XYZ file of C-alpha atoms in Angstrom:
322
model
C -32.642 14.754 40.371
C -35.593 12.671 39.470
C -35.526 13.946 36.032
C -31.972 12.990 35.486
C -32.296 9.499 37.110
C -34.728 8.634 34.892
C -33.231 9.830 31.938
C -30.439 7.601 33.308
C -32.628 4.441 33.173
C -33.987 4.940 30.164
C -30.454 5.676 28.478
C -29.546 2.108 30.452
C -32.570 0.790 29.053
C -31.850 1.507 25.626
C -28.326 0.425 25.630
C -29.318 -2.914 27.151
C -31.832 -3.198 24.255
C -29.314 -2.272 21.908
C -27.237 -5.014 22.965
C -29.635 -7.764 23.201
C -30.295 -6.816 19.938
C -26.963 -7.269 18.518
C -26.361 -10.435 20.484
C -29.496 -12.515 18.284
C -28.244 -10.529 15.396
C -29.435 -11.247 12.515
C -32.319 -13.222 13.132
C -33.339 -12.638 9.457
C -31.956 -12.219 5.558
C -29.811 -9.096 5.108
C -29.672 -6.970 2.642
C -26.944 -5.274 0.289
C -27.257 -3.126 -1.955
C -25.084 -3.262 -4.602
C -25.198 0.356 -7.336
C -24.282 -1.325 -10.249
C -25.988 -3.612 -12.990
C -26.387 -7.477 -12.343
C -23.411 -8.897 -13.897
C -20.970 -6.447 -13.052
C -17.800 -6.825 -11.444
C -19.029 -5.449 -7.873
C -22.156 -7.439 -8.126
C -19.783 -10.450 -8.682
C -17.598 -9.703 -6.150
C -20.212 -8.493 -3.844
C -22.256 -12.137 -3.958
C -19.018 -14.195 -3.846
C -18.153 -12.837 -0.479
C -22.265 -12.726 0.718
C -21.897 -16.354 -0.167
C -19.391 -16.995 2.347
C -20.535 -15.030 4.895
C -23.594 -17.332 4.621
C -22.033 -20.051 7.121
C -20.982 -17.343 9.956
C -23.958 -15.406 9.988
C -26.809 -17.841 9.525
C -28.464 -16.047 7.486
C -28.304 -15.256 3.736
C -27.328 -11.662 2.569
C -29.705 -11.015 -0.406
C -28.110 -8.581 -2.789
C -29.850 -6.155 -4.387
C -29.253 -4.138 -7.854
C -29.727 -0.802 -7.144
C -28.638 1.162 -10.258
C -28.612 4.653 -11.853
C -26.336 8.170 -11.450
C -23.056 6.768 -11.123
C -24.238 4.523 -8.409
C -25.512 7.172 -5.972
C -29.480 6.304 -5.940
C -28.066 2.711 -4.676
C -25.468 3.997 -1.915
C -28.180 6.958 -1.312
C -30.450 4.124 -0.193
C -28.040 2.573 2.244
C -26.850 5.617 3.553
C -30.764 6.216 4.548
C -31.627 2.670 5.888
C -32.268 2.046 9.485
C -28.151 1.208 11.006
C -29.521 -2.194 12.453
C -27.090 -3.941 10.357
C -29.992 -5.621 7.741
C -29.107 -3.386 4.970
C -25.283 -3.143 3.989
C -23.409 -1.075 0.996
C -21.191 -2.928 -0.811
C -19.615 -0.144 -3.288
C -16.037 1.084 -3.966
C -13.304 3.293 -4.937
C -15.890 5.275 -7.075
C -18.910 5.013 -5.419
C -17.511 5.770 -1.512
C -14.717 8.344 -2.620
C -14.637 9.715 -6.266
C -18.763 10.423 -6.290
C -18.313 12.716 -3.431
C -16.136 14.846 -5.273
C -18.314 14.448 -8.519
C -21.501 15.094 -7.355
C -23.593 17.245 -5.104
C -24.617 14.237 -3.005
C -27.430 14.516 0.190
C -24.924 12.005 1.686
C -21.727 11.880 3.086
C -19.676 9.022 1.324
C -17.113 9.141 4.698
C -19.414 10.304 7.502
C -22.797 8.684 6.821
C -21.373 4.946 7.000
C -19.704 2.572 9.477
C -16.760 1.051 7.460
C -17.247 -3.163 7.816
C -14.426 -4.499 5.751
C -11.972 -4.112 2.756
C -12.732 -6.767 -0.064
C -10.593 -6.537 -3.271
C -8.629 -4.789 -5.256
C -7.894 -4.744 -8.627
C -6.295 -2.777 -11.383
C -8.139 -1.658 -14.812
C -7.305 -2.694 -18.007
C -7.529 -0.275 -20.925
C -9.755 -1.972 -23.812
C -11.222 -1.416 -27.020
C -13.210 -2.875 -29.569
C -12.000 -4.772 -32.163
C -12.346 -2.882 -35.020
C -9.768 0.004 -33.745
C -7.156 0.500 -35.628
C -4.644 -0.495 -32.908
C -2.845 -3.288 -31.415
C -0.834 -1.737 -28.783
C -1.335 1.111 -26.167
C 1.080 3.343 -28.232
C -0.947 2.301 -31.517
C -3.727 3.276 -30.055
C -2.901 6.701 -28.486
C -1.696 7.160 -31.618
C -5.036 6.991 -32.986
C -6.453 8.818 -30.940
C -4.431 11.814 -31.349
C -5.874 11.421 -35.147
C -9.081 11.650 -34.633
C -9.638 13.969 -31.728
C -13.192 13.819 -30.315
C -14.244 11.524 -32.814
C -13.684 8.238 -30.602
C -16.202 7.093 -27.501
C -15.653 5.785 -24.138
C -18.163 3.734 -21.978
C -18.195 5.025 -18.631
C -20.133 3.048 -15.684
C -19.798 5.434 -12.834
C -17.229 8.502 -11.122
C -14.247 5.682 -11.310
C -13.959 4.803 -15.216
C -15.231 8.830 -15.859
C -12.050 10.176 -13.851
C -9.678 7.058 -15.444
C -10.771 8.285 -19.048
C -10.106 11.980 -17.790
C -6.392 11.065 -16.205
C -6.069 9.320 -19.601
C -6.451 11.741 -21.434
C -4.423 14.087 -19.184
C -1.166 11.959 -19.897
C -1.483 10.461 -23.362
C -2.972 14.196 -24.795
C -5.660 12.442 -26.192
C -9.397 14.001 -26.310
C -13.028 11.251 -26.642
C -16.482 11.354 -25.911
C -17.894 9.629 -22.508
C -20.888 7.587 -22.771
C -22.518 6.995 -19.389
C -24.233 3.913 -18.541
C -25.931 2.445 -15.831
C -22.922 -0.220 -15.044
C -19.937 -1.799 -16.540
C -21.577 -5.170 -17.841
C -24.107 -3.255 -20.183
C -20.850 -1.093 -21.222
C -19.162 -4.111 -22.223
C -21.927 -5.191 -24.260
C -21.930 -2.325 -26.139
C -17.950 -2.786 -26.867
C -18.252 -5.894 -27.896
C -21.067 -4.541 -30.210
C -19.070 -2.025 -31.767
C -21.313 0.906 -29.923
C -17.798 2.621 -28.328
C -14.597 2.209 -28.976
C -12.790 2.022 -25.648
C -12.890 1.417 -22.214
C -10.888 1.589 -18.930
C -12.198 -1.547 -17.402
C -11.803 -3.433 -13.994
C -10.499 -6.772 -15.349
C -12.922 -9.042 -13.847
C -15.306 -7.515 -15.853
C -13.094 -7.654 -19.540
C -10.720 -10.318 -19.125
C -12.587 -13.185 -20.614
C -13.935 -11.082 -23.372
C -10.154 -10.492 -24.251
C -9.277 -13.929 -24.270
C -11.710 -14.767 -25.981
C -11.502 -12.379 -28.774
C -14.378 -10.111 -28.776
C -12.286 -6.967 -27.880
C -8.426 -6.189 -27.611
C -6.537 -5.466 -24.221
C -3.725 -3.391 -24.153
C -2.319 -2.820 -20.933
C -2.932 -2.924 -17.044
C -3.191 -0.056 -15.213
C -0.872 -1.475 -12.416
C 2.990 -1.237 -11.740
C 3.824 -4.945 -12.348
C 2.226 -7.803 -14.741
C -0.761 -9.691 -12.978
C -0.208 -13.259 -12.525
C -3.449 -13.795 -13.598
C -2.786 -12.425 -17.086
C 1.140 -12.177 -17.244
C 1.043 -11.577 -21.105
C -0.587 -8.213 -20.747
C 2.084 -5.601 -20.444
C 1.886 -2.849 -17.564
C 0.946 0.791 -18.447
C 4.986 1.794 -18.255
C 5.857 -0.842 -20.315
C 3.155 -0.340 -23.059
C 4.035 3.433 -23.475
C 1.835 5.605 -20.814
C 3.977 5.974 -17.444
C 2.202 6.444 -14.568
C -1.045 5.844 -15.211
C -1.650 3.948 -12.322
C -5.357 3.074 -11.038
C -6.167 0.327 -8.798
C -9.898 -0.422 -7.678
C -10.817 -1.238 -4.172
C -14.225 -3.100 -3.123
C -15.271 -2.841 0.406
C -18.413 -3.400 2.764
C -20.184 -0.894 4.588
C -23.414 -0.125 6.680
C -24.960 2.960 7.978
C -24.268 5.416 10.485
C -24.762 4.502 13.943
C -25.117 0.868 13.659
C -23.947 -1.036 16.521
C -20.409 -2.120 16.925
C -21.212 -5.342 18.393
C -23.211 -5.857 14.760
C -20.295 -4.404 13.117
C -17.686 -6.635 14.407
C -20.278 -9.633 13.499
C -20.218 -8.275 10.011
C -16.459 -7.824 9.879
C -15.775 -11.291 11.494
C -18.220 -13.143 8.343
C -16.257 -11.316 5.432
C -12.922 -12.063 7.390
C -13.795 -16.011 7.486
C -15.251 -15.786 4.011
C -11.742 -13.959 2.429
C -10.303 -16.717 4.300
C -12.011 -19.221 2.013
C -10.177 -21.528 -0.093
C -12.600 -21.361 -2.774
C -13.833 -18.018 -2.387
C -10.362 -16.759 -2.749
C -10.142 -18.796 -6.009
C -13.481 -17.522 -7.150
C -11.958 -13.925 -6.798
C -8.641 -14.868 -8.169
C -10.401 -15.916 -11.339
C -11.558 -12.843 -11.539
C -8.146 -11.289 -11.306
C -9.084 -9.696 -7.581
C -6.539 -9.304 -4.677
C -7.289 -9.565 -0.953
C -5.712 -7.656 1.171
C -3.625 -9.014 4.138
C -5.577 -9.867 7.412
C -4.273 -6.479 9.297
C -6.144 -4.670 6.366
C -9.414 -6.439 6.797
C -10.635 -4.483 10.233
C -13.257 -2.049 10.026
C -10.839 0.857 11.295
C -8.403 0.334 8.452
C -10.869 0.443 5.778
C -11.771 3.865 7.469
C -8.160 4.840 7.204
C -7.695 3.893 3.628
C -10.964 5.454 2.050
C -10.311 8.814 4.407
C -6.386 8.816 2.762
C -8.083 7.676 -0.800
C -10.198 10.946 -0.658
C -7.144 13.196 0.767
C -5.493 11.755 -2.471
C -8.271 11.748 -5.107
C -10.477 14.844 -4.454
C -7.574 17.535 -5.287
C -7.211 15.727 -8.673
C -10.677 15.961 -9.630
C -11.226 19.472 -8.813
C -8.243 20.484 -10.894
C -9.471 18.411 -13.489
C -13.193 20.139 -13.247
C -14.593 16.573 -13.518
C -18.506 16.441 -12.782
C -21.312 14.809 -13.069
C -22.088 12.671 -16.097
């Protein structure tokens, strides 16, 4: 009996402790790691939002690159950090679903985090460089059905790997995948002339369209984006169904409080509520989902339905590692 009262006061203990701790929380800069390049559209996205949670939290979130394998090393090392809410993982679609299904990870993309918040989403736009041969999607299947093999896509991660793979499932089409360590290095290489195509979040290729240094053909989305109304859907430009759209969210590990969670959650909620952080995303052609979608139990929901949906296709496509 004296065993089990103390173990009693010391689980009372601890849970008191937790919660004091949560209540001052933070009391210093947090940290999230982001598994892309600097420059890239989740490092964008990720340090717009930070940026508003600034004001809430009182204290800045300090994002950190993390890069390398398809984003894994960076979402390894928040998976492993200590869940007292001062290291976060902000990833997405391909980093916290497709990558388990990719790759033989020493993490658990669903069970090894504590959802925080849904961010964005976007669709991809399907781009080349200039110099193809091509100025429409049919044009350019077209092309690619003439050369099989001999063109190149930039891949930055499981998402863009698996969008070149579908592609290529639906148009007939067959190119080479060039990794790299994140889509803003990709894009560089584009513009250079390095590859020929890429299936691109359009924050990331957008302005690079407009502005002439590569060609856009279509959005991977079922309607026309009001930010860029004059790019055609995929159904209208000639490839039905390919439909991608890619979600940004916030996470931290395992086991960290919920009273620290539901701190977190409340910051991104009042920065998504932003008037000019919600232009700042907008510009980059982001949506925010409504206010019911921004708790942490429906981000759960939607990344455990995004792997029921996602992890069947890549099996039967044999997709793995890069």
């Amino acid at each position: 009996m004296k065993k089990l009262f103390v173990g009693v006061a010391m689980a009372a203990a601890l849970h008191s402790f937790e919660t004091a701790n949560a209540q001052i929380y933070p009391s210093r800069p947090i940290t999230a790691i982001v598994p892309f390049a600097a420059g890239g559209p989740t490092d964008r996205i990720g340090r717009i939002v930070a940026e508003g949670m600034r004001g809430s939290l009182g204290q800045p979130i300090v994002i950190e690159d993390v890069t390398g394998a398809s984003g894994t090393i960076g979402v390894g090392r928040a998976a492993r950090a200590a869940p007292d809410g001062y290291t976060l993982s902000i990833g997405q679609w391909a980093t916290h679903v497709l990558n388990g299904a990719v790759f033989n990870l020493p993490y658990h993309v669903l069970d090894d985090f504590e959802p925080v918040a849904l961010l964005t989403s976007n669709p991809q736009l399907v781009v080349a460089k200039n110099a193809v041969p091509a100025n429409n999607l049919k044009e350019l299947i077209t092309w690619l059905k003439a050369n099989p093999g001999k063109a190149s896509q930039g891949t930055a991660g499981a998402g863009t790997r698996v969008s070149g793979a579908f592609f290529q499932t639906l148009s007939g089409t067959s190119f080479a995948f060039v990794p790299y360590r994140g889509s803003a290095p990709a894009m560089q290489d584009l513009i250079g002339g390095q590859i020929d195509l890429m299936f691109d979040q359009i924050s990331n290729s957008l302005a690079q369209v407009r502005g002439g240094n590569i060609k856009g053909f279509a959005v991977t989305a079922k309607t026309r984006l009001a930010l860029a109304p004059e790019i055609p859907t995929v159904d209208e430009a000639g490839l039905p169904g390919f439909h991608i759209s890619l979600w940004n969210a916030i996470w931290a590990p395992k086991g960290t409080p919920k009273e620290i969670v539901a701190k977190l959650n409340a910051a991104v909620v009042t920065s998504l509520a932003d008037p000019k952080v919600r232009q700042q995303l907008a510009d980059l052609g982001q949506e925010i989902p409504p206010r019911d979608q921004q708790t942490p139990a429906a981000l759960g929901a939607y990344q455990k339905a995004e792997i029921e949906k996602w992890w069947p296709i890549i099996k039967a496509a044999n997709i793995t590692a890069d």
